[in-house]
mmCIF file of C-alpha atoms and ligand atoms in Angstrom:
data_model
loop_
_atom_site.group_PDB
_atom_site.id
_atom_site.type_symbol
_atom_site.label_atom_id
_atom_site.label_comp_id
_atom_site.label_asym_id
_atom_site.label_seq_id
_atom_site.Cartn_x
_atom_site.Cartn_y
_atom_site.Cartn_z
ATOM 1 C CA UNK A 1 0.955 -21.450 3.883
ATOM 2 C CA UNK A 2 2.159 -21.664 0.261
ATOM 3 C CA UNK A 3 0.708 -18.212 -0.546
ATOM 4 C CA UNK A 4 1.780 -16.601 2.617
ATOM 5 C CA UNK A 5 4.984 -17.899 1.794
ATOM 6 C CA UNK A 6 5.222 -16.430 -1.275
ATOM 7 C CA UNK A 7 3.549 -13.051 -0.444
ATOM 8 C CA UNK A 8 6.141 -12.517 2.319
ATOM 9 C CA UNK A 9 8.304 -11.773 -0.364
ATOM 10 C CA UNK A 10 6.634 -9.402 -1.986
ATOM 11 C CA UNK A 11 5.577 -5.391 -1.179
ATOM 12 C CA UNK A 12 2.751 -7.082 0.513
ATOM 13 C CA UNK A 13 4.481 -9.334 3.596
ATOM 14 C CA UNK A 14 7.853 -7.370 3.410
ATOM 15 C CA UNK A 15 9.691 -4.125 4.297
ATOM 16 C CA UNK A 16 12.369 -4.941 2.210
ATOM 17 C CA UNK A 17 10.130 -5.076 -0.840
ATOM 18 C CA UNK A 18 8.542 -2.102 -0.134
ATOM 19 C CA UNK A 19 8.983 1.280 -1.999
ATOM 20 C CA UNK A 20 10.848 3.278 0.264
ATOM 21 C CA UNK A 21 8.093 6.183 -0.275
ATOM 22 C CA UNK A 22 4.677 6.591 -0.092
ATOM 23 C CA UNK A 23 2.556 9.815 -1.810
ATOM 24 C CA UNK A 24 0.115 11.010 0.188
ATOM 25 C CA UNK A 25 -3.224 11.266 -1.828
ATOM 26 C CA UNK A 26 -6.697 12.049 -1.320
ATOM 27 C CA UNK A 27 -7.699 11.605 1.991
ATOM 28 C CA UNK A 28 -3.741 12.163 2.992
ATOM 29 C CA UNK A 29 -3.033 14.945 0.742
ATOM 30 C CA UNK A 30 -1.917 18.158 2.477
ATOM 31 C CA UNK A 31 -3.396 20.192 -0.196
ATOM 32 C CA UNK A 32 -6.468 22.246 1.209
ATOM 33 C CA UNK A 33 -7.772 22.410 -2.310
ATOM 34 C CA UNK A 34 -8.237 18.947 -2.574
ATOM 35 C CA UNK A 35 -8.770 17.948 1.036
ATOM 36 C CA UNK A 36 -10.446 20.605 2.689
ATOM 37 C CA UNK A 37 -11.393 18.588 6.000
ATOM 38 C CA UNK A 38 -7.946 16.490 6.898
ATOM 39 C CA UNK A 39 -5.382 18.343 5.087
ATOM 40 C CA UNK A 40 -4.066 19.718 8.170
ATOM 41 C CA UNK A 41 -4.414 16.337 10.479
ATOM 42 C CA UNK A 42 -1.302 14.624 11.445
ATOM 43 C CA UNK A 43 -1.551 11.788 9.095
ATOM 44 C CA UNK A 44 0.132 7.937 9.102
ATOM 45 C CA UNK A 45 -0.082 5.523 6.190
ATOM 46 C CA UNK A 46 0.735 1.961 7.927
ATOM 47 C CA UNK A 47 2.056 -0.814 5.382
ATOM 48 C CA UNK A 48 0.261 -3.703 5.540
ATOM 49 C CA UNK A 49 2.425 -6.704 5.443
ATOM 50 C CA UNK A 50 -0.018 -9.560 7.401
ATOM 51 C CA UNK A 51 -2.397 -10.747 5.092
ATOM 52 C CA UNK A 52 -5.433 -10.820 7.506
ATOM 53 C CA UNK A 53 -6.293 -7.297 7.712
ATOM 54 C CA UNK A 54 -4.266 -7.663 11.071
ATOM 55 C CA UNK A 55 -5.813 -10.109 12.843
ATOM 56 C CA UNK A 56 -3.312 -12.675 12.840
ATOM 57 C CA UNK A 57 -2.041 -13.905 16.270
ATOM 58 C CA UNK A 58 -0.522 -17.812 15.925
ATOM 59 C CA UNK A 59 2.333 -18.177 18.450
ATOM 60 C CA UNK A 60 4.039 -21.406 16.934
ATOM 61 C CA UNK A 61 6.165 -20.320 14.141
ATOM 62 C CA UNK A 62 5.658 -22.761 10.802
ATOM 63 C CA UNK A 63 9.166 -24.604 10.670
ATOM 64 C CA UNK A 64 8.951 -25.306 7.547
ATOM 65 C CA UNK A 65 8.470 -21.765 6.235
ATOM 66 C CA UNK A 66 9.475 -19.677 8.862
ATOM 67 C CA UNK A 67 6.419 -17.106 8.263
ATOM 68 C CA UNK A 68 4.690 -15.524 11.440
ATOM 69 C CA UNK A 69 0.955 -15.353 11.206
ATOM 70 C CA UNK A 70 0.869 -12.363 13.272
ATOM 71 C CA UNK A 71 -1.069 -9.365 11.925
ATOM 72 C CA UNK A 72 -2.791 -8.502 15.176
ATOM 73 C CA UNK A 73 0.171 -7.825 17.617
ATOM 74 C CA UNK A 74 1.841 -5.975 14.843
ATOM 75 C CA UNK A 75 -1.169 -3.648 14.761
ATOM 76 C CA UNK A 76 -1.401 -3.370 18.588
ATOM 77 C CA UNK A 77 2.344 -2.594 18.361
ATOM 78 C CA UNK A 78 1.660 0.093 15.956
ATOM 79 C CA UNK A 79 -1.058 1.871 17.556
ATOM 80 C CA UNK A 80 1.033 1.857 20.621
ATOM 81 C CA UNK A 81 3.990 3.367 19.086
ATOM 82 C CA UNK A 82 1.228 6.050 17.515
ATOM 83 C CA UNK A 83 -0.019 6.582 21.145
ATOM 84 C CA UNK A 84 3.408 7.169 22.488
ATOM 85 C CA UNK A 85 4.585 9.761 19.637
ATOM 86 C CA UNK A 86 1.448 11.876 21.041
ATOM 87 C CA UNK A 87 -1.856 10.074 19.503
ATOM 88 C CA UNK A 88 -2.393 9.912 22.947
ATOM 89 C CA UNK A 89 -3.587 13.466 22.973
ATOM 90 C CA UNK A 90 -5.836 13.155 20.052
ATOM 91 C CA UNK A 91 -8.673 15.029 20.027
ATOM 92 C CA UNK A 92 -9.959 13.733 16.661
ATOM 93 C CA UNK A 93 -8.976 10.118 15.111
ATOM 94 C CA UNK A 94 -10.359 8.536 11.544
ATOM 95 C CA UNK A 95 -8.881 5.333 11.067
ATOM 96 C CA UNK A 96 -9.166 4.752 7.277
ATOM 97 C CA UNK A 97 -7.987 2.262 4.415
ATOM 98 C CA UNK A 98 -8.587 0.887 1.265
ATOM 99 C CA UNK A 99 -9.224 -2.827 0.197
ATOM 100 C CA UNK A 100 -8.052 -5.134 2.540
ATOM 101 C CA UNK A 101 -6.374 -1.867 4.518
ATOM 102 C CA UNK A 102 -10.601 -1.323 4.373
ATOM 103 C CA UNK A 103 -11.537 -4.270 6.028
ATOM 104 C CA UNK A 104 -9.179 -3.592 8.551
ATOM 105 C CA UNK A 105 -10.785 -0.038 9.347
ATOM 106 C CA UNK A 106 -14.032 -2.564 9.976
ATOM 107 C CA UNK A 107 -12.620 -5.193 12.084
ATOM 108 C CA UNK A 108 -10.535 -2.782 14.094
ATOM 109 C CA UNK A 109 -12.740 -0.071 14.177
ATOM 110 C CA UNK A 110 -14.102 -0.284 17.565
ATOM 111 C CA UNK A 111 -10.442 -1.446 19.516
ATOM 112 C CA UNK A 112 -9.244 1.432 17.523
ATOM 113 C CA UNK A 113 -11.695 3.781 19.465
ATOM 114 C CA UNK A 114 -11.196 2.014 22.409
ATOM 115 C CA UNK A 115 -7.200 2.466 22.708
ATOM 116 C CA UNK A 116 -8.003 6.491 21.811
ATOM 117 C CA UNK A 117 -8.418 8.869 25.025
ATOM 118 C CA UNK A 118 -11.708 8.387 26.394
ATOM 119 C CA UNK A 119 -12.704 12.269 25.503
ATOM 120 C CA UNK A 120 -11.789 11.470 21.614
ATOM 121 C CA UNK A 121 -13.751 11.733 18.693
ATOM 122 C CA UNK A 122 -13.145 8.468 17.068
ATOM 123 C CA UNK A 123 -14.607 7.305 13.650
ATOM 124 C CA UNK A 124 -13.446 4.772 11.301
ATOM 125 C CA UNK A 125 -13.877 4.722 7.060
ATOM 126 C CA UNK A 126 -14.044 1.606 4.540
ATOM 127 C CA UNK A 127 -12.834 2.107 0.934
ATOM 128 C CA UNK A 128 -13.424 -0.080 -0.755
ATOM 129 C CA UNK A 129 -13.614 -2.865 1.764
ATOM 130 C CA UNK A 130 -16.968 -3.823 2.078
ATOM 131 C CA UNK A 131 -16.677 -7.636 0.700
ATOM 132 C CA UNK A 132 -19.789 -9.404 -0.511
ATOM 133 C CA UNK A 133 -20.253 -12.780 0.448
ATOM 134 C CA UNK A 134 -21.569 -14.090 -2.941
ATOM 135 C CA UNK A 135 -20.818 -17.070 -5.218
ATOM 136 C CA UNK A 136 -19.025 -17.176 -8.396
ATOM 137 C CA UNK A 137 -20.692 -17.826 -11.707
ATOM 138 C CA UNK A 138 -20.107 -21.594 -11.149
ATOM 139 C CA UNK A 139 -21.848 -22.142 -7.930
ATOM 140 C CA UNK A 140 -19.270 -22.077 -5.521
ATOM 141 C CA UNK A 141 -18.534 -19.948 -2.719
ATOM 142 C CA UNK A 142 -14.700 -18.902 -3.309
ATOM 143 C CA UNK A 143 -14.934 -15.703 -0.463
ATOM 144 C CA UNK A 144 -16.338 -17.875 2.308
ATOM 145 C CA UNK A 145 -13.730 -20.722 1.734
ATOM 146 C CA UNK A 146 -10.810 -17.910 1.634
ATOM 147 C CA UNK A 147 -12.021 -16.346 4.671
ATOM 148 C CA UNK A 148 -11.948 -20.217 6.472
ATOM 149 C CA UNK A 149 -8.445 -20.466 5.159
ATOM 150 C CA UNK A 150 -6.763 -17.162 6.388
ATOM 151 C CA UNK A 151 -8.635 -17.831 10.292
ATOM 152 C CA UNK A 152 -6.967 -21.371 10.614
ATOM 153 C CA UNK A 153 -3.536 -20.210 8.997
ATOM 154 C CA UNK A 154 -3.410 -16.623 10.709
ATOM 155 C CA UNK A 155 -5.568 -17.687 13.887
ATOM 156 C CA UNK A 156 -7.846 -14.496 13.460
ATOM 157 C CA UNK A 157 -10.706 -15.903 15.390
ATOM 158 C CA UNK A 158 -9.728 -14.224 18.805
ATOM 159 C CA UNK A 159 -8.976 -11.003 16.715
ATOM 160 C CA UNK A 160 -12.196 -10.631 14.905
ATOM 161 C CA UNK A 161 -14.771 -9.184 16.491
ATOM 162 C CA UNK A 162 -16.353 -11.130 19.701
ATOM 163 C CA UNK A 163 -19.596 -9.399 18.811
ATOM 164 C CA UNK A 164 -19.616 -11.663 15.783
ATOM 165 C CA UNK A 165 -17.679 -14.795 16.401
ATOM 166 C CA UNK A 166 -20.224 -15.353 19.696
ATOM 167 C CA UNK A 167 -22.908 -16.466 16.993
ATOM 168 C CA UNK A 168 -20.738 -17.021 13.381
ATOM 169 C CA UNK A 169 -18.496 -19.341 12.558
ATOM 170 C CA UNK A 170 -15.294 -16.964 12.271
ATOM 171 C CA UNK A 171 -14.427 -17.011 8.646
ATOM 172 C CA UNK A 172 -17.780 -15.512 7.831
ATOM 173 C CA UNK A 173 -17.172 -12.466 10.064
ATOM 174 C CA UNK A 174 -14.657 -11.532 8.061
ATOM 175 C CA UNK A 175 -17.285 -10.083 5.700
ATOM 176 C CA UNK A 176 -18.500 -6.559 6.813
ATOM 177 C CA UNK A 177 -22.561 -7.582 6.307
ATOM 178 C CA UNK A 178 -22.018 -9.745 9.566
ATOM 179 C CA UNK A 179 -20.061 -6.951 11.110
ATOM 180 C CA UNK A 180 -21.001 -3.244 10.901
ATOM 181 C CA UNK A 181 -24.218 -3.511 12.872
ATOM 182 C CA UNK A 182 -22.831 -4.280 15.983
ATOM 183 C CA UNK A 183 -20.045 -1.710 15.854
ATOM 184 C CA UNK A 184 -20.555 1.157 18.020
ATOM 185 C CA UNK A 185 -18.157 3.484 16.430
ATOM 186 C CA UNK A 186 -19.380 5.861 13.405
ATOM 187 C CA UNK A 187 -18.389 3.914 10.638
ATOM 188 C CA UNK A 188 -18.335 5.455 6.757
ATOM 189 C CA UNK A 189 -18.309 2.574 3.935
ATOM 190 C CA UNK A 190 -17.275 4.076 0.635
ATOM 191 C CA UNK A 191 -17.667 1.208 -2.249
ATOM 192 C CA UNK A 192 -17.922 1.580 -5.677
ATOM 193 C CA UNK A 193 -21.199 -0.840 -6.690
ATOM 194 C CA UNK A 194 -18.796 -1.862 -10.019
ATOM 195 C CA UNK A 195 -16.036 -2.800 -7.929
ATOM 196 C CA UNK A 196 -13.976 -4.327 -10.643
ATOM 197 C CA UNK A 197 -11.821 -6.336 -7.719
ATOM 198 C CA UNK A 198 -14.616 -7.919 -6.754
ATOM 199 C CA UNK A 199 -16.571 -8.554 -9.922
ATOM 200 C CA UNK A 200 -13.571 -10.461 -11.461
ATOM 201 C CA UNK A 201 -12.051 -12.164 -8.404
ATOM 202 C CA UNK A 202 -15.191 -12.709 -6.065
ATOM 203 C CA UNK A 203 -17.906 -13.575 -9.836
ATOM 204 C CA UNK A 204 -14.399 -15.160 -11.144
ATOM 205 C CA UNK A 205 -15.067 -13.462 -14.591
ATOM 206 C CA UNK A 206 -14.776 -10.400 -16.588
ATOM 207 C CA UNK A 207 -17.982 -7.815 -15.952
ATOM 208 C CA UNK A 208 -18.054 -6.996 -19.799
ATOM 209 C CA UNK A 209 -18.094 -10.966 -20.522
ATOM 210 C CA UNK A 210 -21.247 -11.711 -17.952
ATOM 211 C CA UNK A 211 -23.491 -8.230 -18.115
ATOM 212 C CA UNK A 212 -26.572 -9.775 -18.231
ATOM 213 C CA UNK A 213 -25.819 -12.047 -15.228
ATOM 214 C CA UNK A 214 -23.828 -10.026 -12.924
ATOM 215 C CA UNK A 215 -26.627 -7.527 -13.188
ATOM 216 C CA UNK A 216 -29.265 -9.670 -11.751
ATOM 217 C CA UNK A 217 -27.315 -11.287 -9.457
ATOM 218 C CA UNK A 218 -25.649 -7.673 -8.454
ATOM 219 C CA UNK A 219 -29.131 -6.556 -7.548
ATOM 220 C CA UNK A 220 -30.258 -9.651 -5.633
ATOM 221 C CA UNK A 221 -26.871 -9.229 -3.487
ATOM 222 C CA UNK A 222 -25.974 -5.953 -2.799
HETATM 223 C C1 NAG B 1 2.812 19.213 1.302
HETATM 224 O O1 NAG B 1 3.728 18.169 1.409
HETATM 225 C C2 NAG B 1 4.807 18.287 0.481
HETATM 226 C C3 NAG B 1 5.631 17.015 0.563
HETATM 227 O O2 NAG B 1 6.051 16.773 1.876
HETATM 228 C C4 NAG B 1 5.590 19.546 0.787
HETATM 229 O O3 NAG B 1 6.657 19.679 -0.146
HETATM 230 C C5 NAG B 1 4.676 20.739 0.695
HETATM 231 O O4 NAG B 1 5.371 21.905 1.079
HETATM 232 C C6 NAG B 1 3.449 20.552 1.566
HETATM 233 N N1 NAG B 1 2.487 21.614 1.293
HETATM 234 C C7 NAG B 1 1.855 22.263 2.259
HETATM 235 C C8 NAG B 1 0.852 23.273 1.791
HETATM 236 O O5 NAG B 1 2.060 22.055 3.451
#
């Protein structure tokens, strides 16, 4: 709660923070040039603002705080809205994202598909958001316990995928291994094997401090 506090005032948990534009890069770019197979796609960058990939969905409202763990109905209420300006019609659909905006185009991919006309084809695409479940260079597991955290603050269980949750305990399906092969959709993961996020935060040190160690345990992981 102390950290969702604090990110709800930031870019990250509010619209006020925000920058009032976004550029459309890469995979958003209109330039043919540069993005010869979507540059002519009707295109929407959602903000994320949740801190669960969207799958918060708590109905009491912390008093104390007055932050609302809910990521999920904000993304239903999105992809509704999309529906209703004419994504409804859609004969193509690529739900993509980076980072944790990643991890949602896992955990979402296959209600995405499901909310798109029936005669749509539907594929989702991870940058960048395929999180190991690993220990850091001290023994303990920092990712699992993080994961535990956000599903009893946010109450993600219901909104991860059932597929998972019927045999894991629900913070651990928040990592992509224990997802992507039950999703039916065609899924694309795109993830650099240096990931610099994830070598500092997830190893909890620097990779040019711990070569030698990273690389073994890299290999043994990955
Ligand atoms: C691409 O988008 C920019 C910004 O909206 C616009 O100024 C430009 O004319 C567009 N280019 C093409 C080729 O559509």
């Amino acid at each position: 709660a102390t950290t969702c506090l604090h990110r709800s005032r930031t870019p990250l948990g509010s619209s006020k923070e925000m920058a009032r534009q976004a550029a459309f890069t890469g995979i958003l770019s209109n330039a043919s040039d540069y993005n010869p197979d979507f540059y002519n796609w009707n295109k929407v960058k959602v903000r994320y603002c949740d801190g669960s990939s969207f799958t918060g969905d708590k109905e009491e409202v912390d008093p104390s705080t007055n932050v609302h763990y809910r990521g999920a109905r904000v993304w239903q209420a999105v992809i509704e809205d999309l529906l209703a300006k004419g994504m409804n019609k859609a004969k193509n659909a690529l739900i993509s994202g980076c980072s944790a905006g990643g991890l949602t185009s896992i955990l979402h991919c296959d209600r995405f598909h499901q909310l798109l006309p029936a005669d749509a084809n539907v594929k989702c695409l991870s940058d960048a958001g395929f999180f190991i479940n690993v220990k850091d260079i001290t023994g303990a597991n920092h990712a699992e316990a993080f994961f535990n955290d956000v599903v009893a603050t946010h109450g993600s269980a219901k909104n991860l995928p059932s597929s998972c949750t019927s045999k894991l305990p629900a913070g651990v399906c928040f990592f992509p291994q224990n997802e992507v092969q039950q999703i039916q959709t065609p899924l694309f993961i795109l993830n650099a094997a240096y990931d610099s996020w994830q070598v500092i935060i997830r190893y909890g040190t620097s990779w040019c401090q711990r070569a030698p160690i990273l690389s073994g345990e890299a290999a043994g992981t990955t």
